[in-house]
PDB file of C-alpha atoms in Angstrom:
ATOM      1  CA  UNK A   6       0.000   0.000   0.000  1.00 52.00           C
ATOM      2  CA  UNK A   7       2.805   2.386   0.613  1.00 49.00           C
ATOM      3  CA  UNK A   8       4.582   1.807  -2.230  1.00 53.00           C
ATOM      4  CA  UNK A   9       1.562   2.218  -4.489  1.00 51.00           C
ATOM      5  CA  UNK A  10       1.276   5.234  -2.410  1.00 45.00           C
ATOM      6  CA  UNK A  11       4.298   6.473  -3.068  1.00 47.00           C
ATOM      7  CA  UNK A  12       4.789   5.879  -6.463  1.00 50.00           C
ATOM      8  CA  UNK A  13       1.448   7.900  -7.345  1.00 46.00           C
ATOM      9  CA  UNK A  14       2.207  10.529  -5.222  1.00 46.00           C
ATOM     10  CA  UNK A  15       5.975  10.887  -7.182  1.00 47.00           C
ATOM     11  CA  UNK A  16       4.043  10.715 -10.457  1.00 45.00           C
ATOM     12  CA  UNK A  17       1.808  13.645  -9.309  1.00 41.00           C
ATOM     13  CA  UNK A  18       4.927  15.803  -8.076  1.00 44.00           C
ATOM     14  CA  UNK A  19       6.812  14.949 -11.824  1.00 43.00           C
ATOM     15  CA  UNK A  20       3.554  16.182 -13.808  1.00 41.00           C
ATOM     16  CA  UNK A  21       3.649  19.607 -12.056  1.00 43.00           C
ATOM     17  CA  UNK A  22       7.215  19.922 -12.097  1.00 42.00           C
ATOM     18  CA  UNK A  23       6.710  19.303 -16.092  1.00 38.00           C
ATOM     19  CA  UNK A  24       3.991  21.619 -16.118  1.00 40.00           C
ATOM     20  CA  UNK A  25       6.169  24.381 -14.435  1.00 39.00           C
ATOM     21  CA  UNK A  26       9.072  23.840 -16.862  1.00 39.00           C
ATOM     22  CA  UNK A  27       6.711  24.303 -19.762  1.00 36.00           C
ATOM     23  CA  UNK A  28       5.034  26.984 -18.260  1.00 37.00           C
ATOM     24  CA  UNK A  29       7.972  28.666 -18.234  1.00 38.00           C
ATOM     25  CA  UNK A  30       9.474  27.826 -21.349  1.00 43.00           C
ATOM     26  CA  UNK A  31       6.095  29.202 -23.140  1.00 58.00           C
ATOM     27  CA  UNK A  32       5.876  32.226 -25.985  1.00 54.00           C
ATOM     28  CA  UNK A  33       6.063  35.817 -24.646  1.00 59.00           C
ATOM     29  CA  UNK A  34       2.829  36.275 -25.559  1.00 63.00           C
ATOM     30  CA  UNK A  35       0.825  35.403 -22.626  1.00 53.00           C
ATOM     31  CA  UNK A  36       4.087  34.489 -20.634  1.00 48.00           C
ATOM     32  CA  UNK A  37       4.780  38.283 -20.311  1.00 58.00           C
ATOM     33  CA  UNK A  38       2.475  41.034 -19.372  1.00 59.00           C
ATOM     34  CA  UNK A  39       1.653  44.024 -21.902  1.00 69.00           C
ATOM     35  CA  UNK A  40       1.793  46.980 -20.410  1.00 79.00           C
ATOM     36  CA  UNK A  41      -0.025  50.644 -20.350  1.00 87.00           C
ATOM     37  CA  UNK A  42       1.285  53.775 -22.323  1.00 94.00           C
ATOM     38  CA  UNK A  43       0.742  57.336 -22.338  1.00 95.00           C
ATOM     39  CA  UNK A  44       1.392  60.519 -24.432  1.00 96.00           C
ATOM     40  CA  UNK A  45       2.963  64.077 -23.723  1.00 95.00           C
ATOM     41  CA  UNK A  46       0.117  64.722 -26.836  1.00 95.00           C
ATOM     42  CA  UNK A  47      -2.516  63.537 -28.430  1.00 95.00           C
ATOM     43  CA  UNK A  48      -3.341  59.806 -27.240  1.00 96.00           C
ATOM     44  CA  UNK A  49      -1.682  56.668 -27.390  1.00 96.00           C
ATOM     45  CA  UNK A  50      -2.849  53.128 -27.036  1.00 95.00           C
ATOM     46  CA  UNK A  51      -1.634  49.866 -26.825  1.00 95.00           C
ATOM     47  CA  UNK A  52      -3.032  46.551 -27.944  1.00 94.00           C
ATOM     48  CA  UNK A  53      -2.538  43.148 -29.266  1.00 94.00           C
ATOM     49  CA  UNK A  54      -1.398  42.993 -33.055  1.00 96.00           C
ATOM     50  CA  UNK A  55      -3.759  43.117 -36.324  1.00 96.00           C
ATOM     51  CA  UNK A  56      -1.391  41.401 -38.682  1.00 95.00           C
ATOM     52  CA  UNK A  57      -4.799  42.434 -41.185  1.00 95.00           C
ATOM     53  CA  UNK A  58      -2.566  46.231 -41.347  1.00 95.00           C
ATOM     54  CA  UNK A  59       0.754  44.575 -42.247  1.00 97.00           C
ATOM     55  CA  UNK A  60       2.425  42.966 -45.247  1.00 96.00           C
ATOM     56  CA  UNK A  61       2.671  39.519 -45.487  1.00 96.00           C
ATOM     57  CA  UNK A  62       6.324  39.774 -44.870  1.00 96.00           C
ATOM     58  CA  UNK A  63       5.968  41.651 -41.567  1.00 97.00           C
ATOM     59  CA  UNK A  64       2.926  39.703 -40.253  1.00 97.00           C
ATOM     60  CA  UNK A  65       5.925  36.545 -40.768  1.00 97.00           C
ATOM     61  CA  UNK A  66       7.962  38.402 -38.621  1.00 97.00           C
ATOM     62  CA  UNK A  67       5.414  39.711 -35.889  1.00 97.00           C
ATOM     63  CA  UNK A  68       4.503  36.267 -35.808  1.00 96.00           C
ATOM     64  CA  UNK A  69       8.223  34.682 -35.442  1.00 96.00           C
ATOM     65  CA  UNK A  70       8.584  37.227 -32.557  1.00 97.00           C
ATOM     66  CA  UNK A  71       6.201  36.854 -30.704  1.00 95.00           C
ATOM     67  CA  UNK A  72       5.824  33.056 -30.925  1.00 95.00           C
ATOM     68  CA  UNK A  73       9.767  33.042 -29.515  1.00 94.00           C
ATOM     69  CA  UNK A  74      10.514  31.400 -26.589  1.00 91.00           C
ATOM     70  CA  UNK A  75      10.400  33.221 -23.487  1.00 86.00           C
ATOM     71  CA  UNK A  76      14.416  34.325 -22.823  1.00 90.00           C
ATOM     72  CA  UNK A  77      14.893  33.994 -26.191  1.00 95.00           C
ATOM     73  CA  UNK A  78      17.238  37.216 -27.635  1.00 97.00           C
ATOM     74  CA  UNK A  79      15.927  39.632 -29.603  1.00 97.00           C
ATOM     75  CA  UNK A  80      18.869  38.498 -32.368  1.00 97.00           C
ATOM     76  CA  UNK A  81      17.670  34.919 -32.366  1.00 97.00           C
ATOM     77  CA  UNK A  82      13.746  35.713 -32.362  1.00 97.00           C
ATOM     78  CA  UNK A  83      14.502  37.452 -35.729  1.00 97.00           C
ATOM     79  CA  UNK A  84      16.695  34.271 -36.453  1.00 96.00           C
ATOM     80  CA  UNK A  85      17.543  34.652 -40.818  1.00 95.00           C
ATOM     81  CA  UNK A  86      15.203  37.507 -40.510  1.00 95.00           C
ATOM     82  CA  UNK A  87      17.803  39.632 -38.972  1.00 95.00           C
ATOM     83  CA  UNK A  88      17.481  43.656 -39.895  1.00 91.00           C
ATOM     84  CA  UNK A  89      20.999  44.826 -40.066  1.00 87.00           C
ATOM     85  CA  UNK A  90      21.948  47.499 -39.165  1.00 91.00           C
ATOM     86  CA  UNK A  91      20.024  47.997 -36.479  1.00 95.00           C
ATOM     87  CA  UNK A  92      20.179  51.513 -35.533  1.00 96.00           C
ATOM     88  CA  UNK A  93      19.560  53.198 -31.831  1.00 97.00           C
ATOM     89  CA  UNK A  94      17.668  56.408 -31.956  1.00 97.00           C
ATOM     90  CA  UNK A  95      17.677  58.877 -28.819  1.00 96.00           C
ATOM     91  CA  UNK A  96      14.895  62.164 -28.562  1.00 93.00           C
ATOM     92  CA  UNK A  97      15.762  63.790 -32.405  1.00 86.00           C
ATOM     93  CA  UNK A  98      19.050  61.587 -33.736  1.00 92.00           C
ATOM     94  CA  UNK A  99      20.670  58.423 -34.181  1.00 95.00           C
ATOM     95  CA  UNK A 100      22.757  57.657 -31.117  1.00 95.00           C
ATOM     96  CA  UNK A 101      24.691  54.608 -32.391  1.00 95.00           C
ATOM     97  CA  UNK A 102      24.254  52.553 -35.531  1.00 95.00           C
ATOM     98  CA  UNK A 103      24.407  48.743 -35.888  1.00 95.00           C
ATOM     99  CA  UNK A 104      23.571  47.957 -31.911  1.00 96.00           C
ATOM    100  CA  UNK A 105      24.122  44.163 -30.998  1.00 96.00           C
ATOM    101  CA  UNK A 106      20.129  42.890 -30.495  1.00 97.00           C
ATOM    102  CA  UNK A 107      21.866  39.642 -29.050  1.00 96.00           C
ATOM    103  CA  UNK A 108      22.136  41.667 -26.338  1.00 96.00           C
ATOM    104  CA  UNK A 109      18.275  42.186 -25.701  1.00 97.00           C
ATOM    105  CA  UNK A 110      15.271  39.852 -24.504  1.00 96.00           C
ATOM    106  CA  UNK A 111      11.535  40.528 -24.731  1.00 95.00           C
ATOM    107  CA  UNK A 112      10.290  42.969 -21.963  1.00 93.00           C
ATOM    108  CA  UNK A 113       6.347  42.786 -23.367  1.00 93.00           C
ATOM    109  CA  UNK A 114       5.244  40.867 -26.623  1.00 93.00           C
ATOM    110  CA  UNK A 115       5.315  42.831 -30.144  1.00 96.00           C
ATOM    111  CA  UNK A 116       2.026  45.192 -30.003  1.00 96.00           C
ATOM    112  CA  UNK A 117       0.190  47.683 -31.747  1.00 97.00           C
ATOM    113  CA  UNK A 118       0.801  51.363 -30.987  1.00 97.00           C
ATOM    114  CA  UNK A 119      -1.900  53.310 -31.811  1.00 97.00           C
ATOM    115  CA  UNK A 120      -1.560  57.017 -32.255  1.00 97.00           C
ATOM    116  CA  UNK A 121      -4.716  59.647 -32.238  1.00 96.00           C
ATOM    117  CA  UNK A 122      -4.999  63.189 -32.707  1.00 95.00           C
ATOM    118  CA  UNK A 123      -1.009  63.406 -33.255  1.00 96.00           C
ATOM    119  CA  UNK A 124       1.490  62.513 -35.971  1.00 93.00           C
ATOM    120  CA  UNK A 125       5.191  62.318 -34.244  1.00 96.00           C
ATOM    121  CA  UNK A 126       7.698  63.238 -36.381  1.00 95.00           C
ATOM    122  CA  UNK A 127      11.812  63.623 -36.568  1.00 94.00           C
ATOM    123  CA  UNK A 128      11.006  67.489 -36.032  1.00 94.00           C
ATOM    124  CA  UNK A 129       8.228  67.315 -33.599  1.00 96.00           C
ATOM    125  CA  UNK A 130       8.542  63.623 -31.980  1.00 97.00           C
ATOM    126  CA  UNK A 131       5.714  62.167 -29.210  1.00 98.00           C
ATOM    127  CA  UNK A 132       6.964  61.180 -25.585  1.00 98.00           C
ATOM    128  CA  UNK A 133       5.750  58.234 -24.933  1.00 97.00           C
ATOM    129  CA  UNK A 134       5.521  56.474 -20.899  1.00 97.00           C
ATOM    130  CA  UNK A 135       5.000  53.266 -20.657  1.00 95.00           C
ATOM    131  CA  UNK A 136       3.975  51.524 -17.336  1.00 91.00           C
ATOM    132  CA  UNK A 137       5.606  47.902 -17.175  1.00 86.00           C
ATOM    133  CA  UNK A 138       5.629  46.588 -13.805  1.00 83.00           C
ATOM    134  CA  UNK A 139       8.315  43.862 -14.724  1.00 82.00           C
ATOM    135  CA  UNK A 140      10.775  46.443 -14.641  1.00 86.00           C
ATOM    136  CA  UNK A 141      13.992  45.529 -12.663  1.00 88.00           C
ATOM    137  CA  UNK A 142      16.928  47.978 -11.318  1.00 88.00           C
ATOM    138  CA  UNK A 143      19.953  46.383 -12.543  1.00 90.00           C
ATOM    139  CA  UNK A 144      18.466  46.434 -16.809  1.00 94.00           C
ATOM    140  CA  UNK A 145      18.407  49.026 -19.174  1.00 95.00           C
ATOM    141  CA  UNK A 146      14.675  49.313 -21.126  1.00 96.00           C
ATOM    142  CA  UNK A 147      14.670  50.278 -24.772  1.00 97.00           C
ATOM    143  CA  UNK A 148      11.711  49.446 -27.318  1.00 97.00           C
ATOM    144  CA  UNK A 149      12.102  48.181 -30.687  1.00 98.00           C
ATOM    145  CA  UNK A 150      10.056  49.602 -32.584  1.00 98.00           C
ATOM    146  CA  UNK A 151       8.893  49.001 -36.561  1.00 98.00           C
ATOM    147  CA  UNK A 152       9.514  52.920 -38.042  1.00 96.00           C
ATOM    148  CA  UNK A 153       7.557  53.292 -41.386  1.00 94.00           C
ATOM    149  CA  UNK A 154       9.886  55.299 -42.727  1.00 92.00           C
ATOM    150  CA  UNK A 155      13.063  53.315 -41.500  1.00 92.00           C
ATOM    151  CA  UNK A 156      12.280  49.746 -40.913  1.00 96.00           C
ATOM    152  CA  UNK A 157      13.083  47.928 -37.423  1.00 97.00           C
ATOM    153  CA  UNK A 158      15.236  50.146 -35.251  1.00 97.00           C
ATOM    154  CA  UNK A 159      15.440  50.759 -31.161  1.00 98.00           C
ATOM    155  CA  UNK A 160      14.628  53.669 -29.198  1.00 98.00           C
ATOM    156  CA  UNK A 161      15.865  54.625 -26.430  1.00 97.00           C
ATOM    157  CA  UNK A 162      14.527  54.603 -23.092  1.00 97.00           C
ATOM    158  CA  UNK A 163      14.576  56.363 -19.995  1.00 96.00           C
ATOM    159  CA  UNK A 164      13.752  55.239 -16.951  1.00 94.00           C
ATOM    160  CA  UNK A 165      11.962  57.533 -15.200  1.00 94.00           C
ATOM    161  CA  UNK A 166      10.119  55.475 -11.990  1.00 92.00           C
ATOM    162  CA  UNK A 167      10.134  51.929 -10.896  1.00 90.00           C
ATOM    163  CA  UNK A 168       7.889  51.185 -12.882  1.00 91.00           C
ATOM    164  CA  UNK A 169       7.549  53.216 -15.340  1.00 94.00           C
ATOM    165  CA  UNK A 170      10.218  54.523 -19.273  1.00 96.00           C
ATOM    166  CA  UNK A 171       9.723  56.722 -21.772  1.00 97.00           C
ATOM    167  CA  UNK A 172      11.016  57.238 -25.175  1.00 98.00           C
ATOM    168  CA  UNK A 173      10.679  59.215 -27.877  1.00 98.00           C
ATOM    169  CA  UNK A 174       9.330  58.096 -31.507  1.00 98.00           C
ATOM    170  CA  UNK A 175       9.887  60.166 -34.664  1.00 96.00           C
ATOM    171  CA  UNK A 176       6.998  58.604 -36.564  1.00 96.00           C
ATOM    172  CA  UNK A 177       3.642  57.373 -36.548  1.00 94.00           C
ATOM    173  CA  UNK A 178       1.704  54.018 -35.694  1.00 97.00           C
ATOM    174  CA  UNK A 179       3.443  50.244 -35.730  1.00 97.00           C
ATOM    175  CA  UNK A 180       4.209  47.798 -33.953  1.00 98.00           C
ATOM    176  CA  UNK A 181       6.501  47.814 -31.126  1.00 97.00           C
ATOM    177  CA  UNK A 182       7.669  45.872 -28.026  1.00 96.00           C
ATOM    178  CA  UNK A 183       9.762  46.611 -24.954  1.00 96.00           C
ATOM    179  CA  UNK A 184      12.797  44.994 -24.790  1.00 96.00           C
ATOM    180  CA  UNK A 185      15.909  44.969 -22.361  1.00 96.00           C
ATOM    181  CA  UNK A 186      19.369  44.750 -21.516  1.00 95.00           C
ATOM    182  CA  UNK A 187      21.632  44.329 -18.784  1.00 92.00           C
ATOM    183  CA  UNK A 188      23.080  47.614 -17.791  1.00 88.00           C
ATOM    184  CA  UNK A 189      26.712  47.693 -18.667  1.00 77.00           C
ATOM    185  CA  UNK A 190      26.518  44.747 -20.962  1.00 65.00           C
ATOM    186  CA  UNK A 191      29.512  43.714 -23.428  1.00 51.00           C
ATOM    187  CA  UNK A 192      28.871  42.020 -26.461  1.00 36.00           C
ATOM    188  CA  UNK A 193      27.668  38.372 -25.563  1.00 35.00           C
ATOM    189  CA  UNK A 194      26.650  38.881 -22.511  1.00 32.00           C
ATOM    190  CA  UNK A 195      22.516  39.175 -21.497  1.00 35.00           C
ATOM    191  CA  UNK A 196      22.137  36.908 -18.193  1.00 37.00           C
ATOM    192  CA  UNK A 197      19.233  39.426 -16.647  1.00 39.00           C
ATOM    193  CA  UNK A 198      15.897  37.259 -16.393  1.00 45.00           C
ATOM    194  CA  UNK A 199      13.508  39.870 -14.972  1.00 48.00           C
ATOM    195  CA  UNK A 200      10.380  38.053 -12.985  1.00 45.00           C
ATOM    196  CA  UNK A 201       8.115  38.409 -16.038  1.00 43.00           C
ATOM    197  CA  UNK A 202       4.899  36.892 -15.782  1.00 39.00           C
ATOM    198  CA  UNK A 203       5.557  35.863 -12.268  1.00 38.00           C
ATOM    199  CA  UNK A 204       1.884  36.416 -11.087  1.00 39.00           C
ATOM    200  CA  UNK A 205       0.950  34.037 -13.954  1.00 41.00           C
ATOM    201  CA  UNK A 206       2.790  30.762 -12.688  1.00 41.00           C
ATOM    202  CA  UNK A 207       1.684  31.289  -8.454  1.00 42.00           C
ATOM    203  CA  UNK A 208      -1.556  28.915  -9.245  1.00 45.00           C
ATOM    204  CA  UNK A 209       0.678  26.043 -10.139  1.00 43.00           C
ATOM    205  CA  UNK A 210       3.286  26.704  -7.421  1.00 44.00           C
ATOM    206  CA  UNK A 211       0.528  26.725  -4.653  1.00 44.00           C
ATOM    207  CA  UNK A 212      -0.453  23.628  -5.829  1.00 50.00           C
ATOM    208  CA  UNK A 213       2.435  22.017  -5.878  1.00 48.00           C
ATOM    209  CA  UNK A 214       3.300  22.970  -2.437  1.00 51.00           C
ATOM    210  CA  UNK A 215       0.028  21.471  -1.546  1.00 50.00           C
ATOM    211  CA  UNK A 216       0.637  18.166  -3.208  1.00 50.00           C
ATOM    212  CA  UNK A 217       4.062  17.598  -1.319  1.00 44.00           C
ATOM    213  CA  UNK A 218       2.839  18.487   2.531  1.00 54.00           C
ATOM    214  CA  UNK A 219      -0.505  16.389   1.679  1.00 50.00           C
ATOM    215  CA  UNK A 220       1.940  13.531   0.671  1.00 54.00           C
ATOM    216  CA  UNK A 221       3.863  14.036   3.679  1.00 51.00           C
ATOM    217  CA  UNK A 222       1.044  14.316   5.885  1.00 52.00           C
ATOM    218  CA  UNK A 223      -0.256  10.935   4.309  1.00 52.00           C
ATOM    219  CA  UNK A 224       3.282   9.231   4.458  1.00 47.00           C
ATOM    220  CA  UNK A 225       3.297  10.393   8.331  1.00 51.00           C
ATOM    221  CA  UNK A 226       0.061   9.105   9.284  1.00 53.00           C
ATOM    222  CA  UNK A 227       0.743   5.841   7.592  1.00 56.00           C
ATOM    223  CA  UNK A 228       3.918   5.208   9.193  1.00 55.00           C
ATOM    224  CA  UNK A 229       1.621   5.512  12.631  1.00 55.00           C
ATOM    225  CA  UNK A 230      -1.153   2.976  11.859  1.00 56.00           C
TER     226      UNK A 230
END
């Protein structure tokens, strides 16, 4: 009796461990949260992509992005995709030209940004905060952003709360995603894992927690009798 006990009770403990891993290992869409934005004009919104607006070759890569693993870098979500150069953009300029996206991970999935009632351009860009509460203090947060004039390029961010970076963008309504780096990063290096999604994976850690005292509990009382 105790060994059948035992061996369903280790079979139960292996399925959520399992479940946990792939959990984890799922697509930063869903895995990640998407956060909230604001505008210093006009409005701005956020929400989930309508490849419908895109060509077929950027739906392809919206789609290869966000169906990357989560922890996957920016680099290898593009995989043979790969825009190069990749160019980093500060408030009216280019800051530094053919930036290393091996460096980055996925802070939010790819999204639409939506802007009303203003047109941002190189002259006259549109601040943009965005509220991502998977924001650590040891990363950097920039967003890569799909210009339609430029192609794929990253702005720069600035952190401005704990919770909270802005950046500037120079034209008008794309797709985007946060994305991050570890502050002081050389080339090959990216080992930051902020706690994205943590809130997500609780349920299945509670009840694994439950499974294991319950089994001691039962192993316990069995040992008695």
């Amino acid at each position: 009796m105790k060994k059948t006990f035992l061996k369903a009770f280790t079979a139960v403990i292996a399925v959520l461990a399992l479940s946990l891993n792939v959990f984890a290992a799922g697509s930063i869409v869903g895995s990640i949260d998407m956060p909230n934005a604001s505008s210093d004009r006009g409005k701005v919104t956020l929400s989930a992509v309508d490849l419908s607006k895109y060509s077929e070759e950027l739906q392809q890569i919206i789609d290869r992005l966000n169906n990357a693993r989560r922890g996957t870098t920016v680099k290898d979500a593009f995989g043979d995709a790969l825009p190069s150069p990749i160019d980093l953009y500060g408030q009216n300029s280019i800051i530094k030209r053919g930036i290393d996206l091996g460096l980055y991970k996925f802070l939010s999935p790819v999204m639409d940004i939506t802007f009303d009632s203003v047109t941002p351009t190189a002259d006259d860009p549109v601040r943009v905060t965005f509220v991502a509460n998977n924001m650590t203090d040891n990363i950097q947060v920039d967003i890569l952003y799909y210009c339609p004039e430029h192609g794929w390029e990253v702005l720069q961010g600035e952190k401005i709360s704990d919770n909270q970076v802005a950046a500037y963008f120079h034209a008008g309504s794309s797709v985007m995603a946060l994305i991050y780096r570890e502050k002081g990063a050389t080339v090959g290096t990216s080992q930051v894992s902020p706690q994205t999604g943590a809130r997500s994976t609780w349920p299945i850690t509670v009840s694994a927690i439950f499974f294991v005292s319950f089994g001691i509990f039962a192993l316990y009382k069995s040992k008695k009798a």
